[in-house]
Structure formats: structure tokens, C-alpha cells
Coordinates of C-alpha atoms and ligand atoms in Angstrom, one line a residue:
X1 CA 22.5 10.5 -5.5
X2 CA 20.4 12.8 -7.4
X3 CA 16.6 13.1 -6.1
X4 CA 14.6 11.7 -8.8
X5 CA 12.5 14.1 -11.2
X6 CA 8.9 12.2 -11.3
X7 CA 7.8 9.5 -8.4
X8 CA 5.2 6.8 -9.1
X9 CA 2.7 7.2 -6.3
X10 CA -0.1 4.1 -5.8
X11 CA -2.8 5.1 -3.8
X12 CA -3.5 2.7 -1.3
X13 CA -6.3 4.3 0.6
X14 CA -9.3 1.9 -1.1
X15 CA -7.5 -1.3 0.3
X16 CA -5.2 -0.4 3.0
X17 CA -7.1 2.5 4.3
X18 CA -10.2 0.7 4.8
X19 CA -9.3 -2.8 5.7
X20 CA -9.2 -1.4 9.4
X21 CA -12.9 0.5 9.4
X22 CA -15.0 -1.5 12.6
X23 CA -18.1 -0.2 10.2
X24 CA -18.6 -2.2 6.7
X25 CA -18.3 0.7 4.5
X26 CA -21.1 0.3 1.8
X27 CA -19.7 -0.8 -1.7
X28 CA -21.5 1.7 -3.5
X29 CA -18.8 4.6 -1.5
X30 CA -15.6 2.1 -1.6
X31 CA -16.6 2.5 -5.6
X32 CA -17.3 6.4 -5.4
X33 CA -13.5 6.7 -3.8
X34 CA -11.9 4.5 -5.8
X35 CA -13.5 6.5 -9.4
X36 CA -12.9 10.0 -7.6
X37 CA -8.7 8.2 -7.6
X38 CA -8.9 7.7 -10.8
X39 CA -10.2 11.1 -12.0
X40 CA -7.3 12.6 -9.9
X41 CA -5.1 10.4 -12.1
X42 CA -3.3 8.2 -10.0
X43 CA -1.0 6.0 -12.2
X44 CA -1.7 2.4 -9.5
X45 CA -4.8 1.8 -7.0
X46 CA -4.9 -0.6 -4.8
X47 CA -8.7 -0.9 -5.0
X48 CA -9.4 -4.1 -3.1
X49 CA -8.2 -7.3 -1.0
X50 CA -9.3 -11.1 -2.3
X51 CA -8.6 -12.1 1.3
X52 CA -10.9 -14.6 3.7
X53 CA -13.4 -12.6 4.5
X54 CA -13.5 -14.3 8.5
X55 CA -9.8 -12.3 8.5
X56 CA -10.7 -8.8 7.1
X57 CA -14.5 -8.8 6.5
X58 CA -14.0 -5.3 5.8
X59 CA -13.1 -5.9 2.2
X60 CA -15.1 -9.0 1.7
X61 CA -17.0 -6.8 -1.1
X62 CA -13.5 -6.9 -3.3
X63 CA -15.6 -8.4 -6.5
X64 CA -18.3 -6.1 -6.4
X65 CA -15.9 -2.9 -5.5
X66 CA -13.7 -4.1 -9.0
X67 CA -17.0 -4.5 -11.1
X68 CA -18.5 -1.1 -10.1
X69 CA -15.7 1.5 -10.5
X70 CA -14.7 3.1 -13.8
X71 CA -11.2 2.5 -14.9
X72 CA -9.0 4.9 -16.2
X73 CA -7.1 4.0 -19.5
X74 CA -3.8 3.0 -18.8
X75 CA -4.3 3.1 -14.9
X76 CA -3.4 -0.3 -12.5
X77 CA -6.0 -1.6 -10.2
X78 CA -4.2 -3.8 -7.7
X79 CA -5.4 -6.4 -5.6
X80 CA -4.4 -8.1 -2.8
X81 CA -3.9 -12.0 -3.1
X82 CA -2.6 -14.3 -0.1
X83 CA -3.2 -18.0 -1.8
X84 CA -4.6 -19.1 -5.2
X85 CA -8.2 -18.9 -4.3
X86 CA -7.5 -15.0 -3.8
X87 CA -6.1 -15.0 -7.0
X88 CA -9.0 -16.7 -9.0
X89 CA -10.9 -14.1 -7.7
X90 CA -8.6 -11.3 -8.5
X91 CA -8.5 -12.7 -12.4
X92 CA -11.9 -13.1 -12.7
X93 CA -12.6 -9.1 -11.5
X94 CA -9.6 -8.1 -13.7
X95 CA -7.0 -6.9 -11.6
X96 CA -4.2 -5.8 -13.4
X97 CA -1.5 -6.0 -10.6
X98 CA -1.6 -9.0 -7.7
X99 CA 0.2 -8.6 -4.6
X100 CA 1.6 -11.3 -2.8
X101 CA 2.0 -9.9 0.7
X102 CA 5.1 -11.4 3.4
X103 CA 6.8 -10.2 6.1
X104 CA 10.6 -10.1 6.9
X105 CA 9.0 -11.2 10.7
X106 CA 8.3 -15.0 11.8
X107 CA 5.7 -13.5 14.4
X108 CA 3.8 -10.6 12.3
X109 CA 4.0 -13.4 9.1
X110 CA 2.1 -15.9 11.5
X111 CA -0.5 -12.8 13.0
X112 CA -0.8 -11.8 9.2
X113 CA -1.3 -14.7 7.1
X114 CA -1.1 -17.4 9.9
X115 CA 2.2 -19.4 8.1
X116 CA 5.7 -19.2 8.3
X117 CA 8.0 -16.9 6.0
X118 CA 9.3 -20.2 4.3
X119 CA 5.6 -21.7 4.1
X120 CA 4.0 -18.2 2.8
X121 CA 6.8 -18.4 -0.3
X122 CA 5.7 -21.7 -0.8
X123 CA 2.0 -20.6 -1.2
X124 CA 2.9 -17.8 -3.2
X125 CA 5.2 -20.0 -5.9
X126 CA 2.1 -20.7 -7.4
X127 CA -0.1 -17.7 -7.5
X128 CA 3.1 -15.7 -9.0
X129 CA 3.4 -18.8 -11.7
X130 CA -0.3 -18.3 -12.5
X131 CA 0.0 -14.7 -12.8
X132 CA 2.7 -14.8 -15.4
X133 CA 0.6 -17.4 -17.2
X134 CA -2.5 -14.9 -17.5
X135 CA -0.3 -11.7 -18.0
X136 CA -0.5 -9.8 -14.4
X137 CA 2.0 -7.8 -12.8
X138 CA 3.0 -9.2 -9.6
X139 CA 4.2 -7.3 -6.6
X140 CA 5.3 -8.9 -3.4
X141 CA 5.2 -6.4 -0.2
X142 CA 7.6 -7.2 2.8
X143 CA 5.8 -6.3 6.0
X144 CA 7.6 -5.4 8.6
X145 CA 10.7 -4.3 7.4
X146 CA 11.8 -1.5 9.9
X147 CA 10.1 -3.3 13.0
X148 CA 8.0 -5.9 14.1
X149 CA 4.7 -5.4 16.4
X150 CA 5.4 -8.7 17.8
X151 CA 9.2 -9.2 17.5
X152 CA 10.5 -5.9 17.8
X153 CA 13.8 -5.5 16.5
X154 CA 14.1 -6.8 12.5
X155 CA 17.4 -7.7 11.2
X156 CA 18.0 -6.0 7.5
X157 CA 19.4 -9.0 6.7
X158 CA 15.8 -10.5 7.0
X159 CA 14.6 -8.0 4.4
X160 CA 16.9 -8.5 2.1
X161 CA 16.2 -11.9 2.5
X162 CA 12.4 -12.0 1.8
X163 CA 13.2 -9.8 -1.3
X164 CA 15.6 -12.2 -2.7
X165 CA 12.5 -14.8 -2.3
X166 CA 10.3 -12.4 -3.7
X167 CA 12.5 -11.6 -6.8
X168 CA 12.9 -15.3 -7.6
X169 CA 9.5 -15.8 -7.6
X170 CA 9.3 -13.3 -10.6
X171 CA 8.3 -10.2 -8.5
X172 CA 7.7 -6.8 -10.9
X173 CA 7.8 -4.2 -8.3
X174 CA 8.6 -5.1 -4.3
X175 CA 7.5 -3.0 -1.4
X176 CA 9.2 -2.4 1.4
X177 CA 6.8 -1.6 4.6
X178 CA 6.7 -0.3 7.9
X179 CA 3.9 -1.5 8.8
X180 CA 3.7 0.0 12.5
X181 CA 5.8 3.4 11.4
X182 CA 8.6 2.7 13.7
X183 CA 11.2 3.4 11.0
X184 CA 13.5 6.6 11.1
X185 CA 15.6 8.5 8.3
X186 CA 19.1 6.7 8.6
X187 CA 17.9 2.7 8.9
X188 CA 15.2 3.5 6.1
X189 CA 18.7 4.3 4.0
X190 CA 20.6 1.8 4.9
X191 CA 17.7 -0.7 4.2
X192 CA 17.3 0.6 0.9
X193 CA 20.7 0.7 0.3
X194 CA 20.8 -3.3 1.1
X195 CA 18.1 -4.0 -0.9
X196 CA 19.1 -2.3 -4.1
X197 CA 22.3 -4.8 -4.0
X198 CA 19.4 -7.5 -5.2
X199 CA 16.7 -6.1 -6.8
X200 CA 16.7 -3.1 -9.0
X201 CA 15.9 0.4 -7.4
X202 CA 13.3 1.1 -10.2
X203 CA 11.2 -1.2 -9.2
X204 CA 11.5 -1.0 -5.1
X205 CA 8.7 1.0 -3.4
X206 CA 8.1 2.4 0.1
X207 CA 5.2 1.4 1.7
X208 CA 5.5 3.7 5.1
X209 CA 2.5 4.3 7.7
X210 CA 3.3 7.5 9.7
X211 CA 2.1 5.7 13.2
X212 CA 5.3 8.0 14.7
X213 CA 5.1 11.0 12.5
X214 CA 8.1 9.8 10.6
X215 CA 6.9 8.9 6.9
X216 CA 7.4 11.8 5.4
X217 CA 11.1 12.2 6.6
X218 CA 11.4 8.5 5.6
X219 CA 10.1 9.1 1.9
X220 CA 12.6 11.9 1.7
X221 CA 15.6 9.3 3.1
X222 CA 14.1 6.8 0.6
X223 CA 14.0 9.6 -2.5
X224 CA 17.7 10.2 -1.6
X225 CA 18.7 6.3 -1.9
X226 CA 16.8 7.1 -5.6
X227 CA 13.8 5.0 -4.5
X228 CA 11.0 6.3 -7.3
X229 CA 7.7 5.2 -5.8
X230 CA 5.9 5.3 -2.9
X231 CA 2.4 4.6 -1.2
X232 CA 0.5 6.6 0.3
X233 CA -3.2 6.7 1.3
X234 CA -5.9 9.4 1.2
X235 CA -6.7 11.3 4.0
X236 CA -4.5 9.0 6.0
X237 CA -7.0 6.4 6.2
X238 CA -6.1 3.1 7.7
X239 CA -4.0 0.7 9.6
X240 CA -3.4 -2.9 9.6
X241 CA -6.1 -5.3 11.2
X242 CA -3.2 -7.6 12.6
X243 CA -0.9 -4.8 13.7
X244 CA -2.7 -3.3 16.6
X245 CA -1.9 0.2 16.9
X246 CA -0.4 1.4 14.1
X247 CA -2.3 4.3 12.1
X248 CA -2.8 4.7 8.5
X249 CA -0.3 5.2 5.8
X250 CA 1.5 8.8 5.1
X251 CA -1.7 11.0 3.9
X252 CA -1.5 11.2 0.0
X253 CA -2.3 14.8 0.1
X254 CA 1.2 15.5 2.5
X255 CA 3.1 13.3 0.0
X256 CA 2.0 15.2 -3.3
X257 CA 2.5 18.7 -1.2
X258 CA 6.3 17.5 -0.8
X259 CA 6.6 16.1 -4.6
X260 CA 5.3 19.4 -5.7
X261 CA 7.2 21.7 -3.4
X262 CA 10.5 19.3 -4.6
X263 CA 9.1 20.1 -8.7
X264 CA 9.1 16.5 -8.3
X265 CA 5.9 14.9 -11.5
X266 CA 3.4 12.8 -9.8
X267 CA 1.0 13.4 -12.7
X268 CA -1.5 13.6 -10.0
X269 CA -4.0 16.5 -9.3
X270 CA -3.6 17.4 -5.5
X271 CA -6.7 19.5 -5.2
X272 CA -9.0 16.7 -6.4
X273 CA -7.2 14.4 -3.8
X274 CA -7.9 17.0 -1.3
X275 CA -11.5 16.6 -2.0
X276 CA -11.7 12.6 -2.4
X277 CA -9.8 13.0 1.0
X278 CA -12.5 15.6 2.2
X279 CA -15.5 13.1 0.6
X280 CA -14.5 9.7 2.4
X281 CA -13.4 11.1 5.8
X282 CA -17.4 12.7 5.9
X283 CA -18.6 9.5 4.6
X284 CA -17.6 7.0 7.3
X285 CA -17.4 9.9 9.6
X286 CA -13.4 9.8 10.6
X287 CA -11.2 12.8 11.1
X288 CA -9.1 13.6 7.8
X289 CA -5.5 13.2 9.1
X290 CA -3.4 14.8 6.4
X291 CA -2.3 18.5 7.8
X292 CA -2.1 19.1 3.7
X293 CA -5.3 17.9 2.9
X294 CA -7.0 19.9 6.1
X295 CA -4.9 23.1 5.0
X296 CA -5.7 23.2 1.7
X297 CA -9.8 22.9 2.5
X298 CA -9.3 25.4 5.5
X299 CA -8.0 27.7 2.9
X300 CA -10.2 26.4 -0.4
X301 CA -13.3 27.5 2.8
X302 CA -11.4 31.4 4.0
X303 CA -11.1 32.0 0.2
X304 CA -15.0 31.3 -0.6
X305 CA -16.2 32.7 2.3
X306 CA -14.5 36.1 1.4
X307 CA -15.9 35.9 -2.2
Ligands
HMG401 P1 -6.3 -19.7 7.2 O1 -7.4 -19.6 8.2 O2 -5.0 -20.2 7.7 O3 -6.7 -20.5 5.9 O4 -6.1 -18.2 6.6 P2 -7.8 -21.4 5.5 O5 -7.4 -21.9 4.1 O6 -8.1 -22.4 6.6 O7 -9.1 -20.4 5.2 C1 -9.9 -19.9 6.3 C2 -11.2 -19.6 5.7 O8 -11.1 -18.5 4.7 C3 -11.9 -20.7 4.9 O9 -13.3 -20.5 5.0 C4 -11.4 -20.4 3.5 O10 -12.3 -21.0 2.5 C5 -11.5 -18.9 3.4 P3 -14.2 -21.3 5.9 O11 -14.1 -22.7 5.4 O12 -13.7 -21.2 7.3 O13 -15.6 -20.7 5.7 N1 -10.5 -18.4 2.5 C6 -10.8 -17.4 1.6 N2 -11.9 -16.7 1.3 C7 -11.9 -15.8 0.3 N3 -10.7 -15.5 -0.3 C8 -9.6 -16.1 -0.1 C9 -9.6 -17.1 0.9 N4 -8.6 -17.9 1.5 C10 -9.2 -18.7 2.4 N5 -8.5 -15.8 -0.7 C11 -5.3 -16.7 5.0 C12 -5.0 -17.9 5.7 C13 -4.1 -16.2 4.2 C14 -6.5 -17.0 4.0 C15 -5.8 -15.6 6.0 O14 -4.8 -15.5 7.0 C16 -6.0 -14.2 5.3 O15 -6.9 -14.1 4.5 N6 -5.2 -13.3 5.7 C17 -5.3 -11.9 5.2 C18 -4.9 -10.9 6.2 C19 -4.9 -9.6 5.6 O16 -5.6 -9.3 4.6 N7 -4.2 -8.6 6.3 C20 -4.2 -7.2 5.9 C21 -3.5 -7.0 4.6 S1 -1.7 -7.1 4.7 C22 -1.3 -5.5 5.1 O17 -2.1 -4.6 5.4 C23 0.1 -5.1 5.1 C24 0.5 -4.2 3.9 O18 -0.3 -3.0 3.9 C25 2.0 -3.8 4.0 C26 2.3 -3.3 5.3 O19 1.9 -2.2 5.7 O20 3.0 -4.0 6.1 C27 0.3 -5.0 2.6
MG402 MG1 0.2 -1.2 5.0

């Protein structure tokens, strides 16, 4: 299959980047990143969780992050929403995009959201119907689906599976995640390759965290199954609070380096990624992980320096 010519990329880093900080990082920078996205013109941000805040009080700040920052015309502000208290909040801050989030793993779905699969479809039934009522896009992410922390091994049957719950209950876009980076080239295929049997490929995302070095590969095995948007977070930021271990998604900045180098659209401005990515590793003093990102400055530094 043909690779295709322009990829959607949602930036992640505002929600899944900083759910994992130990240090509350104050509102007044979540807002500063998530503006400094926009301006770099990211087409999707996820730009903050409605989640309990005794489960991720990192992003307990989600209304006041969505009533601060500046939103680009045409741009999507996700949100994450577990249950239909999550999603009151996400209407009332005026998300554009909720995202139900599962997991093709009994163990990681219990760590996660502390319910079955088959219960957590149940509780989302409801917060999908009531974001069709009010107009929102819905996403549904699938944790989980190259590996489990807890479990190990996960079938791609189970995927498939959770995707076929996740299209019924009216899903615009799914996400298919490795939440711990286990995955590798040929089982990201052949996952994507099962899961385009039962819900369209536009609409199918990857949702990879390079914990193994591997996301990057994996985007390219997932651009070859045709898959047209990805995830990826600034600087590298992040990691899952129930998934101990695992490291931040695929660095935005090593993502848009590939889509450029493959004349691949993005519609996103690498250089003023590069110094969001520069502007939040300084502010809650972690090391920028993306080799692109820590080029790019390196050079951006030689180049001034010799001027
Ligand atoms: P629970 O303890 O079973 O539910 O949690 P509960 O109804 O008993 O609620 C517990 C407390 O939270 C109560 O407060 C509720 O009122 C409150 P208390 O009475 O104890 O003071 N509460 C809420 N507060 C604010 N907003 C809400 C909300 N809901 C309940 N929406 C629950 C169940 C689902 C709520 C909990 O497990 C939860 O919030 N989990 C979220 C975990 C999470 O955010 N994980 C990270 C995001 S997922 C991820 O990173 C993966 C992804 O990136 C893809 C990938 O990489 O795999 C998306
Ligand atoms: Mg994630």
C-alpha cells in the first residue's frame, strides 16, 4: 500500500505527557504549552484529563487548563473522560473531542480504570450517547494492544474485539496503544491489518510510547498498513501512572523529522515544536528526550554562537 501523503498528528504531550509528573505542574505552564501547540498548529491536542483527581492528581487542574489556553480556529482540544461525571466536566470546559479510554487487557483495564472490559463498555454507553446528544467527537483508545504490564502476552483477537465495542458505541476515531512500547514492526502490521477488517483505516490511530525504542519503526509499519494518524508527545514527555515503567510517548519532534524527511504534510511547524519541547523540559526540569528536538537546538545554539 502506498504510504500516505499528509498524517494527522495529535499532540498528546499536555495530557499524556504530564499525567505522570511526581511535581503538580502549575496551571499557568500546562496553559503556556498547550497555547505554544497551538501556535505550532497542531490540527488535535489532548489538552487535559476529567479524571478522579485521588487517581491522577496531576491533571486535577483539567477545568482551569481548558479555560486559560487560547484556541486555534478550527483546532480539537481533547479530553479525557472515564464515566459521565468526567464528561459533565469536559462539556462544561468545551472540549471538542472526548475520549473514552479501555484496554484490550482484563488486568491493565482493572489497574487503569478499576472495572472489567465488559463493565468499562457499559460505563462508556452512556457518556458516548451523551456526546452525540451535545455534538462531540468521541474517540475510544484501546490500551494495551501490543502487550500488557500485567498480563503479558495480548491476543489480537482481544483488540479487535474492544474495537468492535468501541465502534458500536459510535466511536469517530479509535486508538490503538502500546501503552508500555513493547510492540515491534511485524505484530504492529498485522494488528492493523485485523483491525481495519472492522473499522475504517481513516479513522484508526497509533498511539505508541517508545519505552523500547521501537515507535518510530512502529509508525513507519503502521504508515505502511495506510494508518493516517498518529500521537505523539513533545519532548517525549510522559508515561502512564498505572503502567509502571513505561516512558513517554514517541517525541513529537522525531515524528515530524520522519513525516518531513518522507514529504509526508503534517501542517505542523517543527521548529516551534522544538522550542515548546525546549520550554517545558526547562520548566519542570526533565531532560528533553527527543534526539530531533535535542539536534535541532544543538544546532539552532553552533549556528548562533558562530554569528
Ligand atoms: P473508582 O475509585 O472505581 O470510582 O475510580 P468512584 O466512582 O468510587 O470514584 C472515586 C473518587 O473519584 C470519588 O471521590 C469520585 O467522586 C471521584 P471521593 O468520593 O472518593 O472523594 N471521581 C471523579 N472525580 C473527578 N472526575 C471524575 C471522577 N470520577 C470519579 N470523572 C475511575 C474509577 C474511572 C474514576 C478512576 O479509576 C479514574 O479516574 N481512573 C483514571 C485513570 C487515568 O486517568 N489513567 C491515565 C489515563 S489512561 C492512559 O494514559 C492510557 C492512554 O494514554 C493510552 C495508552 O497509552 O494506553 C490513553
Ligand atoms: Mg498513552
Amino acid at each position: 500500500m502506498p504510504l500516505p501523503t499528509a498524517v494527522k498528528i495529535v499532540e498528546v504531550g499536555p495530557r499524556d505527557g504530564l499525567q505522570n509528573e511526581k511535581e503538580f505542574v502549575p496551571t499557568a505552564t500546562k496553559i503556556e504549552l498547550v497555547n505554544r501547540l497551538s501556535a505550532a498548529g497542531f490540527p488535535n491536542i489532548e489538552a487535559a484529563s476529567f479524571v478522579s483527581p485521588r487517581w491522577v492528581p496531576q491533571m486535577a487542574d483539567g477545568a482551569d487548563v481548558m479555560a486559560g489556553i487560547e484556541r486555534r480556529a478550527g483546532a480539537i482540544y481533547s479530553v479525557l473522560t472515564p464515566n459521565l461525571r468526567g464528561f459533565e466536566g469536559a462539556l462544561a470546559a468545551r472540549a471538542d473531542e472526548i475520549v473514552i479510554f479501555g484496554a484490550a487487557s482484563e488486568a491493565f483495564s482493572q489497574k487503569n480504570i478499576n472495572c472489567s472490559i465488559a463493565e468499562s463498555i457499559e460505563r462508556f454507553a452512556p457518556v458516548a450517547q451523551a456526546a452525540k446528544e451535545h455534538g462531540l467527537r468521541i474517540r475510544g483508545s484501546v490500551s494495551c494492544s501490543l502487550g500488557c504490564p500485567y498480563q503479558g502476552e495480548v491476543s489480537v483477537g482481544s483488540v479487535v474485539d474492544v474495537v468492535e465495542r468501541f465502534a458500536a458505541l459510535g466511536c469517530d476515531e479509535i486508538d490503538i496503544a502500546d501503552t508500555i512500547g513493547v510492540g515491534t514492526a511485524r505484530r504492529v502490521r498485522d494488528v492493523f491489518e485485523a483491525v481495519t477488517k472492522v473499522f475504517p483505516r481513516e479513522r484508526l490511530s497509533g498511539h505508541f510510547h517508545d519505552t523500547y525504542g521501537q515507535a518510530l519503526a512502529n509508525i513507519y509499519a503502521a504508515l505502511e498498513e495506510g494508518i493516517a494518524i498518529f500521537h505523539a508527545s513533545v519532548a517525549g514527555l510522559g508515561g502512564c501512572p498505572y503502567a509502571k515503567g513505561a516512558t513517554g510517548n514517541v517525541a513529537t519532534e522525531d515524528v515530524l523529522y520522519l513525516m518531513n524527511g518522507l514529504g509526508i504534510h503534517t501542517g505542523v511547524d517543527l521548529n516551534q515544536v522544538v522550542a515548546a519541547g525546549d520550554f517545558i523540559s526547562n520548566a519542570i526540569g526533565r531532560q528533553n528526550v527527543s534526539r530531533a528536538g535535542k539536534a535541532l537546538l544543538a544546532k539552532t545554539r553552533a549556528e548562533a554562537a558562530c554569528a
